[in-house]
CSV table of C-alpha atoms and ligand atoms in Angstrom, one decimal:
chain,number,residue,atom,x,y,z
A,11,UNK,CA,-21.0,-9.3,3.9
A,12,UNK,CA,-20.8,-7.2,0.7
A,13,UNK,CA,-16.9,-7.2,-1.0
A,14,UNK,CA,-16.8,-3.6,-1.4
A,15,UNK,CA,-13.7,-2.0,-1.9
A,16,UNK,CA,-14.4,0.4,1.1
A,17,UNK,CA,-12.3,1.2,4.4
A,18,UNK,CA,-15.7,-0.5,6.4
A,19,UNK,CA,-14.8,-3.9,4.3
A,20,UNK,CA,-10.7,-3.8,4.6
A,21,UNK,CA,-11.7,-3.7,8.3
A,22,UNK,CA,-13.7,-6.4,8.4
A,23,UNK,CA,-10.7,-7.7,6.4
A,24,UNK,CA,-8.6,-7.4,9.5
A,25,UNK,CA,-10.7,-8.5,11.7
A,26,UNK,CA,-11.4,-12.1,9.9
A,27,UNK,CA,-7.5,-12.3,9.8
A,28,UNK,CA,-7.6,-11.7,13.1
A,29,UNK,CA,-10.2,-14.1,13.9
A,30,UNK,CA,-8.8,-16.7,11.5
A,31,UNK,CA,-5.4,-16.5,14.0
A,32,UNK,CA,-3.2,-14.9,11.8
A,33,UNK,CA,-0.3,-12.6,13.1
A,34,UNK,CA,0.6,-9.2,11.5
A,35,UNK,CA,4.5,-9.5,10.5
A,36,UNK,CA,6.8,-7.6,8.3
A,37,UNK,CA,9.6,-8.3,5.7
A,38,UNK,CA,12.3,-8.6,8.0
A,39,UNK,CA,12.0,-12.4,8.0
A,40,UNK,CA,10.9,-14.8,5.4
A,41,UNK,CA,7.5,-15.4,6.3
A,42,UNK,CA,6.1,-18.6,8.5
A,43,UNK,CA,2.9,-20.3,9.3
A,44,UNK,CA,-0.1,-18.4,10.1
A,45,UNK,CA,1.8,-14.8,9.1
A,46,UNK,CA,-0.1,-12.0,7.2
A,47,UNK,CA,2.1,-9.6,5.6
A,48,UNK,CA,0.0,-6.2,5.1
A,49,UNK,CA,1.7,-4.8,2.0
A,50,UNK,CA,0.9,-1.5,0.4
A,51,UNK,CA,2.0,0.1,-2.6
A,52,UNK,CA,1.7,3.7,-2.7
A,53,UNK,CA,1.1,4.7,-6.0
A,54,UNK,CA,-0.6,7.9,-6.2
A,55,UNK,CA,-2.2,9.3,-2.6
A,56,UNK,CA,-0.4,9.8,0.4
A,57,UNK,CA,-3.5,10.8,2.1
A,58,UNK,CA,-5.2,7.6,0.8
A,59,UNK,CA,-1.9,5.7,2.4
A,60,UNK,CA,-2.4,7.6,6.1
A,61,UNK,CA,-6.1,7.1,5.9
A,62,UNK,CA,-5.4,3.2,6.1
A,63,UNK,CA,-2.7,3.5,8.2
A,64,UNK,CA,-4.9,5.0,11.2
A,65,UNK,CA,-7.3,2.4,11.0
A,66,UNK,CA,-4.9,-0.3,10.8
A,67,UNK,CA,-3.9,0.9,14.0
A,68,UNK,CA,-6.4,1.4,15.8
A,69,UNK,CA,-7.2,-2.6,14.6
A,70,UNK,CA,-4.0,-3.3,16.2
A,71,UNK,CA,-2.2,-4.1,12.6
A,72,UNK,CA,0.6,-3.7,11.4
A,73,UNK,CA,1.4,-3.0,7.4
A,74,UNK,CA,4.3,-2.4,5.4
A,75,UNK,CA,3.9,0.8,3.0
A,76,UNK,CA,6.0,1.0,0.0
A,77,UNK,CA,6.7,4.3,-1.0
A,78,UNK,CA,8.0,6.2,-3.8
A,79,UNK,CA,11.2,8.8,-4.6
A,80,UNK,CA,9.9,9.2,-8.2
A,81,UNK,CA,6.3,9.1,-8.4
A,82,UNK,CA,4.3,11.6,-11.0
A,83,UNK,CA,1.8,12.1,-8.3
A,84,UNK,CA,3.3,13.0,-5.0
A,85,UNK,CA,6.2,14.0,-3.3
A,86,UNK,CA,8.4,12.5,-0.7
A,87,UNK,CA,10.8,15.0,-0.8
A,88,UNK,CA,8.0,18.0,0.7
A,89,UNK,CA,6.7,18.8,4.0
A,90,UNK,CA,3.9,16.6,3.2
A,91,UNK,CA,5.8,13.7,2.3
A,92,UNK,CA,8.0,14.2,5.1
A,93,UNK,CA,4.8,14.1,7.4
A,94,UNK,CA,3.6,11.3,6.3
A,95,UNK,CA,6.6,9.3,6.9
A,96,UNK,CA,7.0,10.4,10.0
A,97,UNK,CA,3.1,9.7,10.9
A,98,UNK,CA,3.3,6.4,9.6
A,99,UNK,CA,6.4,5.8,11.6
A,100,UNK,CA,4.5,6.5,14.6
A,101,UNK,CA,1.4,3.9,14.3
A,102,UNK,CA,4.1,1.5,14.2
A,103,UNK,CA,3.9,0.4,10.7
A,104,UNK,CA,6.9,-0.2,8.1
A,105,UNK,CA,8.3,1.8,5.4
A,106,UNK,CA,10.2,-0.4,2.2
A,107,UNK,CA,10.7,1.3,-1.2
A,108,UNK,CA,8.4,1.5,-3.9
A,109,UNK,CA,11.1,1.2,-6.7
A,110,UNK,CA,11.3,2.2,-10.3
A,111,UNK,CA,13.6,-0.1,-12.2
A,112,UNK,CA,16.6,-0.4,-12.2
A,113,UNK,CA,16.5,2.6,-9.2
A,114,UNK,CA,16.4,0.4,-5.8
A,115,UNK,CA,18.5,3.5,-4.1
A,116,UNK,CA,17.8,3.0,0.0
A,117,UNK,CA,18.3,5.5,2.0
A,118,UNK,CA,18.0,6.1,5.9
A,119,UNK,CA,13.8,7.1,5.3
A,120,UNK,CA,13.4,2.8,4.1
A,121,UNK,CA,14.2,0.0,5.5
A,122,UNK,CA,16.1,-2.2,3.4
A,123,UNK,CA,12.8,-4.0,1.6
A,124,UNK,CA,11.8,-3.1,-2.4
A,125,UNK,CA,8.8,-3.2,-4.5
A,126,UNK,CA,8.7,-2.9,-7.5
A,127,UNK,CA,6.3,-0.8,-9.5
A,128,UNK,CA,4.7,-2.4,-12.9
A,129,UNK,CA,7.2,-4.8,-12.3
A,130,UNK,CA,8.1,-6.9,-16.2
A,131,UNK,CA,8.8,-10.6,-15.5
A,132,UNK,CA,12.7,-10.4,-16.5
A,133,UNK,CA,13.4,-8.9,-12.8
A,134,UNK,CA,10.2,-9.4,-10.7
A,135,UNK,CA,11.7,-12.3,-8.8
A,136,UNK,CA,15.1,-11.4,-8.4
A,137,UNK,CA,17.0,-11.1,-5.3
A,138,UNK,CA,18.3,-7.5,-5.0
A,139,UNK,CA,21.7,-6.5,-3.3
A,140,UNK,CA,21.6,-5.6,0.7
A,141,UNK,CA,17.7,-5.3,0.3
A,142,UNK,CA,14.8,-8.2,0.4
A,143,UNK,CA,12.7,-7.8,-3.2
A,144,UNK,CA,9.0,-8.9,-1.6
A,145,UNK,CA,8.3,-11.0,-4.8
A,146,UNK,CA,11.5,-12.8,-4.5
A,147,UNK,CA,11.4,-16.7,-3.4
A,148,UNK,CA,10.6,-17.3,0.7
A,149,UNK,CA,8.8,-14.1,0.6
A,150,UNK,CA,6.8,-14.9,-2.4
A,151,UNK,CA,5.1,-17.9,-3.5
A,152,UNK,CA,1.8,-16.9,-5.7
A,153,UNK,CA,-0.1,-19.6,-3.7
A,154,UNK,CA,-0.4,-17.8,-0.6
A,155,UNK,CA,-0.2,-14.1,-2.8
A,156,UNK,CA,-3.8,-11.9,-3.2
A,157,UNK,CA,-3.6,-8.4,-4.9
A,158,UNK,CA,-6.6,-6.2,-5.3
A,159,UNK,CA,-5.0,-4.4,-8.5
A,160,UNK,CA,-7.4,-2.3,-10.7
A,161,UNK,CA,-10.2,-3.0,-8.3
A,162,UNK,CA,-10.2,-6.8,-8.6
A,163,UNK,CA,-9.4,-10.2,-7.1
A,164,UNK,CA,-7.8,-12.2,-9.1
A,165,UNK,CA,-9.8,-14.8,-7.0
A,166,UNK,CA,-11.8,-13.1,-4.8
A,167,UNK,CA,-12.1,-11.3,-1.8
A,168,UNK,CA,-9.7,-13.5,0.6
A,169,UNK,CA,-12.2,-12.8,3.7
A,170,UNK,CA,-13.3,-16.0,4.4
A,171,UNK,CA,-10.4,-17.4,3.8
A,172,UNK,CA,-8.5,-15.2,6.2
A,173,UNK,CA,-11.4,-15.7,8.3
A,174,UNK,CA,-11.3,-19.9,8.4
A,175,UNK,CA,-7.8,-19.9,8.9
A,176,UNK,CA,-7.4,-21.2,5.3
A,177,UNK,CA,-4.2,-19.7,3.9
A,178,UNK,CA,-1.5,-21.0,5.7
A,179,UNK,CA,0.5,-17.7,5.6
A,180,UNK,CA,-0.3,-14.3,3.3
A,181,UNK,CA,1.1,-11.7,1.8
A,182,UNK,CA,-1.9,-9.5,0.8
A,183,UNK,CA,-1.0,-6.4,-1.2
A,184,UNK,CA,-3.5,-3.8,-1.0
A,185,UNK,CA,-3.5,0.0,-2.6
A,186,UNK,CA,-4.8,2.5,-0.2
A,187,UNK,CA,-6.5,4.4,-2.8
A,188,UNK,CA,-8.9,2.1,-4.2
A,189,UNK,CA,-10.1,1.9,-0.2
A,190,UNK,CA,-10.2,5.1,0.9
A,191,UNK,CA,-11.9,6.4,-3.0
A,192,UNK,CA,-15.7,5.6,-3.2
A,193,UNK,CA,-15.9,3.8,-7.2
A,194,UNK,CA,-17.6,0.9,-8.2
A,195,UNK,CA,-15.1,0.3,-10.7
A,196,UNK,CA,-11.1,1.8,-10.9
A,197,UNK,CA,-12.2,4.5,-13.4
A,198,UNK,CA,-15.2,5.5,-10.9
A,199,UNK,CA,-12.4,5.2,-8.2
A,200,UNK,CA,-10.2,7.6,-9.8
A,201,UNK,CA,-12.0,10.0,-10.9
A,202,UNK,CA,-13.6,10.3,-7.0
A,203,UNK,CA,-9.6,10.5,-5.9
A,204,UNK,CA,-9.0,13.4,-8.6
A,205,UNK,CA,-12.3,15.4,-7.6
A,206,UNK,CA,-11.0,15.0,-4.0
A,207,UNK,CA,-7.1,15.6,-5.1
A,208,UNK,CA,-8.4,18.8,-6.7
A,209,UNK,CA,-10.1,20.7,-3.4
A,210,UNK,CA,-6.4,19.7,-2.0
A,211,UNK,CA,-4.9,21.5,-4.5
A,212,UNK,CA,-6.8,24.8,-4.5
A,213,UNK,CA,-6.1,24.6,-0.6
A,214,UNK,CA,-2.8,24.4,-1.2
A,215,UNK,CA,-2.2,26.9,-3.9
A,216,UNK,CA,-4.2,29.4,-1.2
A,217,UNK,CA,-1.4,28.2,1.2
A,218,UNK,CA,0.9,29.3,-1.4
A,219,UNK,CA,-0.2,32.7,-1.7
A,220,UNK,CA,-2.3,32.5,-4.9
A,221,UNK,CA,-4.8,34.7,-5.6
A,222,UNK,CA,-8.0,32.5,-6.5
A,223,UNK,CA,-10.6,35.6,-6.4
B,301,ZN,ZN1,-14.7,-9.6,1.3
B,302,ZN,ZN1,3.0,0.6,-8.0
């Protein structure tokens, strides 16, 4: 099996977690044994995030998607964003808050569970008022922690692990858009999401009324 950062290989991802005997739960709870919390932070594509989300469904998963209120790339606030909330919503997967610090403002679209983005190490860890902070302690413990950020595993691709039962619980945090963007390496993977991100655009400015002749 080749570790590709492709939707075919975060399949197979849930399918070894699923054959390993793991159970898809959310942050409602302080993880126990054999739990796998799906986390996803939504940094720049919503498309990339509802991409995921249908086939975690359909693999009978259930994630956690952080979103923001103040990204530079998309908007939560328009029709789109709106959709994709509500779409989300639908395949039964979560919806925490993909904070900016010191902004942890919740409102009725999250429930009450923050991530931070680019979090420094002076407030990573720290509990946060009426909300759970997913790095704080009894949801976080870096031990049974895997993040594919920039396109690489700190220590490799947890399939077999997941697979052999290995971890005894996980919270994997995964960003849709280095899945859903072909790239052998983050740059490659960008650049594919900004050629793709730019056909959206012109669609949209024709929905707008521009003239593009
Ligand atoms: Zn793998
Ligand atoms: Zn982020």
């Amino acid at each position: 099996m080749s570790c590709a950062f492709t939707l075919d290989h975060y399949g197979e991802l849930l399918e070894a977690a699923s054959a390993g005997g793991y159970r898809f739960a959310t942050f409602d709870a302080p993880p126990g044994p054999g739990d796998l919390l799906l986390r996803h932070d939504v940094d720049l594509s919503l498309d990339a995030a509802l991409r995921m989300a249908e086939l975690e469904a359909e693999a009978g998963a259930i994630a956690t998607y952080f979103l923001m209120t103040e990204s530079v790339f998309y908007n939560l606030a328009s029709p789109e964003g709106t959709e994709a909330l509500a779409r989300l919503w639908e395949l039964g997967h979560r919806v925490g808050l993909h904070a900016v610090y010191p902004n942890a403002v919740l409102d009725e679209r999250f429930d009450p569970v923050v991530a931070w983005h680019n979090p420094d190490p002076g407030y990573m860890t720290a509990p946060i008022d009426d909300a759970v902070n997913v790095m704080q302690r009894g949801w976080f413990d870096p031990a049974t922690y895997r993040s594919d950020s920039n396109q690489h595993w700190r220590s490799g691709c947890p399939h077999e692990e997941l697979r052999a039962g290995a971890f005894p619980l996980l919270q994997l945090l995964t960003h849709p858009e280095i899945w859903v963007y072909e790239g052998a390496t983050m740059g490659e993977t960008m650049r594919t999401m900004l050629d793709a991100e730019r056909e959206r655009r012109l669609a949209q400015l024709v929905e707008d009324r521009i003239d593009l002749t």
